[in-house]
Protein backbone atom coordinates (compact mmCIF):
# COMPACT_ATOMS: atom_id res chain seq x y z
CA UNK A 1 0.00 0.00 0.00
CA UNK A 2 1.09 3.53 -0.75
CA UNK A 3 -0.04 7.01 0.22
CA UNK A 4 0.27 9.68 -2.46
CA UNK A 5 0.17 13.27 -1.26
CA UNK A 6 -0.17 16.39 -3.35
CA UNK A 7 0.28 19.61 -1.49
CA UNK A 8 -0.04 23.26 -2.31
CA UNK A 9 -0.18 26.55 -0.41
CA UNK A 10 -3.24 28.75 -0.76
CA UNK A 11 -2.83 32.48 -1.19
CA UNK A 12 -3.87 34.44 1.90
CA UNK A 13 -7.62 34.24 2.41
CA UNK A 14 -8.19 31.64 -0.32
CA UNK A 15 -8.03 28.30 1.50
CA UNK A 16 -11.78 27.73 1.06
CA UNK A 17 -11.53 28.57 -2.66
CA UNK A 18 -8.79 25.97 -3.12
CA UNK A 19 -10.78 23.33 -1.23
CA UNK A 20 -13.86 24.11 -3.34
CA UNK A 21 -11.85 23.67 -6.55
CA UNK A 22 -10.35 20.41 -5.27
CA UNK A 23 -13.83 19.05 -4.69
CA UNK A 24 -14.85 20.20 -8.18
CA UNK A 25 -11.82 18.33 -9.55
CA UNK A 26 -12.97 15.20 -7.71
CA UNK A 27 -16.32 15.32 -9.50
CA UNK A 28 -15.19 16.48 -12.94
CA UNK A 29 -11.77 14.82 -13.31
CA UNK A 30 -11.08 12.42 -10.46
CA UNK A 31 -13.79 9.99 -11.45
CA UNK A 32 -12.51 9.93 -15.05
CA UNK A 33 -8.95 9.05 -14.04
CA UNK A 34 -9.84 6.46 -11.41
CA UNK A 35 -9.17 8.47 -8.27
CA UNK A 36 -10.08 6.19 -5.36
CA UNK A 37 -13.20 7.26 -3.49
CA UNK A 38 -11.23 7.06 -0.25
CA UNK A 39 -9.11 10.18 -0.15
CA UNK A 40 -8.99 13.16 2.13
CA UNK A 41 -7.92 16.77 2.46
CA UNK A 42 -5.81 18.12 5.27
CA UNK A 43 -4.96 21.72 6.10
CA UNK A 44 -2.12 23.25 8.06
CA UNK A 45 -2.80 23.69 11.74
CA UNK A 46 -0.18 23.38 14.48
CA UNK A 47 3.42 23.25 13.26
CA UNK A 48 2.50 23.87 9.60
CA UNK A 49 1.59 26.93 7.61
CA UNK A 50 -2.13 27.66 7.72
CA UNK A 51 -1.98 28.02 3.93
CA UNK A 52 -0.95 24.37 3.47
CA UNK A 53 -3.52 22.11 1.82
CA UNK A 54 -2.79 18.42 1.31
CA UNK A 55 -4.74 15.93 -0.80
CA UNK A 56 -3.99 12.40 0.35
CA UNK A 57 -5.00 9.12 -1.29
CA UNK A 58 -4.21 5.47 -0.53
CA UNK A 59 -3.23 3.28 -3.47
CA UNK A 60 -2.55 -0.42 -3.76
CA UNK A 61 0.44 0.06 -6.06
CA UNK A 62 2.57 2.66 -7.78
CA UNK A 63 1.06 1.37 -11.01
CA UNK A 64 -2.32 2.78 -9.95
CA UNK A 65 -0.78 6.23 -9.59
CA UNK A 66 1.01 5.92 -12.92
CA UNK A 67 -2.25 4.88 -14.57
CA UNK A 68 -4.05 7.89 -13.09
CA UNK A 69 -1.36 10.24 -14.41
CA UNK A 70 -1.55 8.67 -17.88
CA UNK A 71 -5.33 9.17 -17.98
CA UNK A 72 -5.01 12.70 -16.61
CA UNK A 73 -3.00 13.79 -19.63
CA UNK A 74 -6.04 13.01 -21.81
CA UNK A 75 -8.63 14.96 -19.77
CA UNK A 76 -9.04 18.38 -21.39
CA UNK A 77 -10.92 20.00 -18.51
CA UNK A 78 -7.95 19.34 -16.20
CA UNK A 79 -6.00 22.15 -17.91
CA UNK A 80 -8.93 24.55 -17.48
CA UNK A 81 -9.20 23.56 -13.83
CA UNK A 82 -5.47 24.20 -13.38
CA UNK A 83 -5.81 27.72 -14.77
CA UNK A 84 -8.63 28.45 -12.31
CA UNK A 85 -6.63 26.96 -9.44
CA UNK A 86 -3.59 29.11 -10.27
CA UNK A 87 -5.52 32.21 -9.20
CA UNK A 88 -5.74 30.92 -5.63
CA UNK A 89 -2.44 29.14 -4.94
CA UNK A 90 1.11 30.31 -4.35
CA UNK A 91 3.07 29.78 -7.55
CA UNK A 92 5.68 27.04 -7.21
CA UNK A 93 4.25 25.64 -3.96
CA UNK A 94 2.84 22.46 -5.50
CA UNK A 95 4.62 19.17 -4.80
CA UNK A 96 4.03 15.41 -4.78
CA UNK A 97 5.30 12.75 -2.44
CA UNK A 98 4.60 9.04 -2.25
CA UNK A 99 5.05 7.08 0.96
CA UNK A 100 4.86 3.36 1.61
CA UNK A 101 2.22 2.41 4.17
CA UNK A 102 3.56 0.02 6.82
CA UNK A 103 1.63 -1.92 9.43
Short mmCIF file of C-alpha atoms in Angstrom, two decimals, residues 6-102:
data_model
loop_
_atom_site.label_atom_id
_atom_site.label_comp_id
_atom_site.label_asym_id
_atom_site.label_seq_id
_atom_site.Cartn_x
_atom_site.Cartn_y
_atom_site.Cartn_z
CA UNK A 6 -0.17 16.39 -3.35
CA UNK A 7 0.28 19.61 -1.49
CA UNK A 8 -0.04 23.26 -2.31
CA UNK A 9 -0.18 26.55 -0.41
CA UNK A 10 -3.24 28.75 -0.76
CA UNK A 11 -2.83 32.48 -1.19
CA UNK A 12 -3.87 34.44 1.90
CA UNK A 13 -7.62 34.24 2.41
CA UNK A 14 -8.19 31.64 -0.32
CA UNK A 15 -8.03 28.30 1.50
CA UNK A 16 -11.78 27.73 1.06
CA UNK A 17 -11.53 28.57 -2.66
CA UNK A 18 -8.79 25.97 -3.12
CA UNK A 19 -10.78 23.33 -1.23
CA UNK A 20 -13.86 24.11 -3.34
CA UNK A 21 -11.85 23.67 -6.55
CA UNK A 22 -10.35 20.41 -5.27
CA UNK A 23 -13.83 19.05 -4.69
CA UNK A 24 -14.85 20.20 -8.18
CA UNK A 25 -11.82 18.33 -9.55
CA UNK A 26 -12.97 15.20 -7.71
CA UNK A 27 -16.32 15.32 -9.50
CA UNK A 28 -15.19 16.48 -12.94
CA UNK A 29 -11.77 14.82 -13.31
CA UNK A 30 -11.08 12.42 -10.46
CA UNK A 31 -13.79 9.99 -11.45
CA UNK A 32 -12.51 9.93 -15.05
CA UNK A 33 -8.95 9.05 -14.04
CA UNK A 34 -9.84 6.46 -11.41
CA UNK A 35 -9.17 8.47 -8.27
CA UNK A 36 -10.08 6.19 -5.36
CA UNK A 37 -13.20 7.26 -3.49
CA UNK A 38 -11.23 7.06 -0.25
CA UNK A 39 -9.11 10.18 -0.15
CA UNK A 40 -8.99 13.16 2.13
CA UNK A 41 -7.92 16.77 2.46
CA UNK A 42 -5.81 18.12 5.27
CA UNK A 43 -4.96 21.72 6.10
CA UNK A 44 -2.12 23.25 8.06
CA UNK A 45 -2.80 23.69 11.74
CA UNK A 46 -0.18 23.38 14.48
CA UNK A 47 3.42 23.25 13.26
CA UNK A 48 2.50 23.87 9.60
CA UNK A 49 1.59 26.93 7.61
CA UNK A 50 -2.13 27.66 7.72
CA UNK A 51 -1.98 28.02 3.93
CA UNK A 52 -0.95 24.37 3.47
CA UNK A 53 -3.52 22.11 1.82
CA UNK A 54 -2.79 18.42 1.31
CA UNK A 55 -4.74 15.93 -0.80
CA UNK A 56 -3.99 12.40 0.35
CA UNK A 57 -5.00 9.12 -1.29
CA UNK A 58 -4.21 5.47 -0.53
CA UNK A 59 -3.23 3.28 -3.47
CA UNK A 60 -2.55 -0.42 -3.76
CA UNK A 61 0.44 0.06 -6.06
CA UNK A 62 2.57 2.66 -7.78
CA UNK A 63 1.06 1.37 -11.01
CA UNK A 64 -2.32 2.78 -9.95
CA UNK A 65 -0.78 6.23 -9.59
CA UNK A 66 1.01 5.92 -12.92
CA UNK A 67 -2.25 4.88 -14.57
CA UNK A 68 -4.05 7.89 -13.09
CA UNK A 69 -1.36 10.24 -14.41
CA UNK A 70 -1.55 8.67 -17.88
CA UNK A 71 -5.33 9.17 -17.98
CA UNK A 72 -5.01 12.70 -16.61
CA UNK A 73 -3.00 13.79 -19.63
CA UNK A 74 -6.04 13.01 -21.81
CA UNK A 75 -8.63 14.96 -19.77
CA UNK A 76 -9.04 18.38 -21.39
CA UNK A 77 -10.92 20.00 -18.51
CA UNK A 78 -7.95 19.34 -16.20
CA UNK A 79 -6.00 22.15 -17.91
CA UNK A 80 -8.93 24.55 -17.48
CA UNK A 81 -9.20 23.56 -13.83
CA UNK A 82 -5.47 24.20 -13.38
CA UNK A 83 -5.81 27.72 -14.77
CA UNK A 84 -8.63 28.45 -12.31
CA UNK A 85 -6.63 26.96 -9.44
CA UNK A 86 -3.59 29.11 -10.27
CA UNK A 87 -5.52 32.21 -9.20
CA UNK A 88 -5.74 30.92 -5.63
CA UNK A 89 -2.44 29.14 -4.94
CA UNK A 90 1.11 30.31 -4.35
CA UNK A 91 3.07 29.78 -7.55
CA UNK A 92 5.68 27.04 -7.21
CA UNK A 93 4.25 25.64 -3.96
CA UNK A 94 2.84 22.46 -5.50
CA UNK A 95 4.62 19.17 -4.80
CA UNK A 96 4.03 15.41 -4.78
CA UNK A 97 5.30 12.75 -2.44
CA UNK A 98 4.60 9.04 -2.25
CA UNK A 99 5.05 7.08 0.96
CA UNK A 100 4.86 3.36 1.61
CA UNK A 101 2.22 2.41 4.17
CA UNK A 102 3.56 0.02 6.82
#
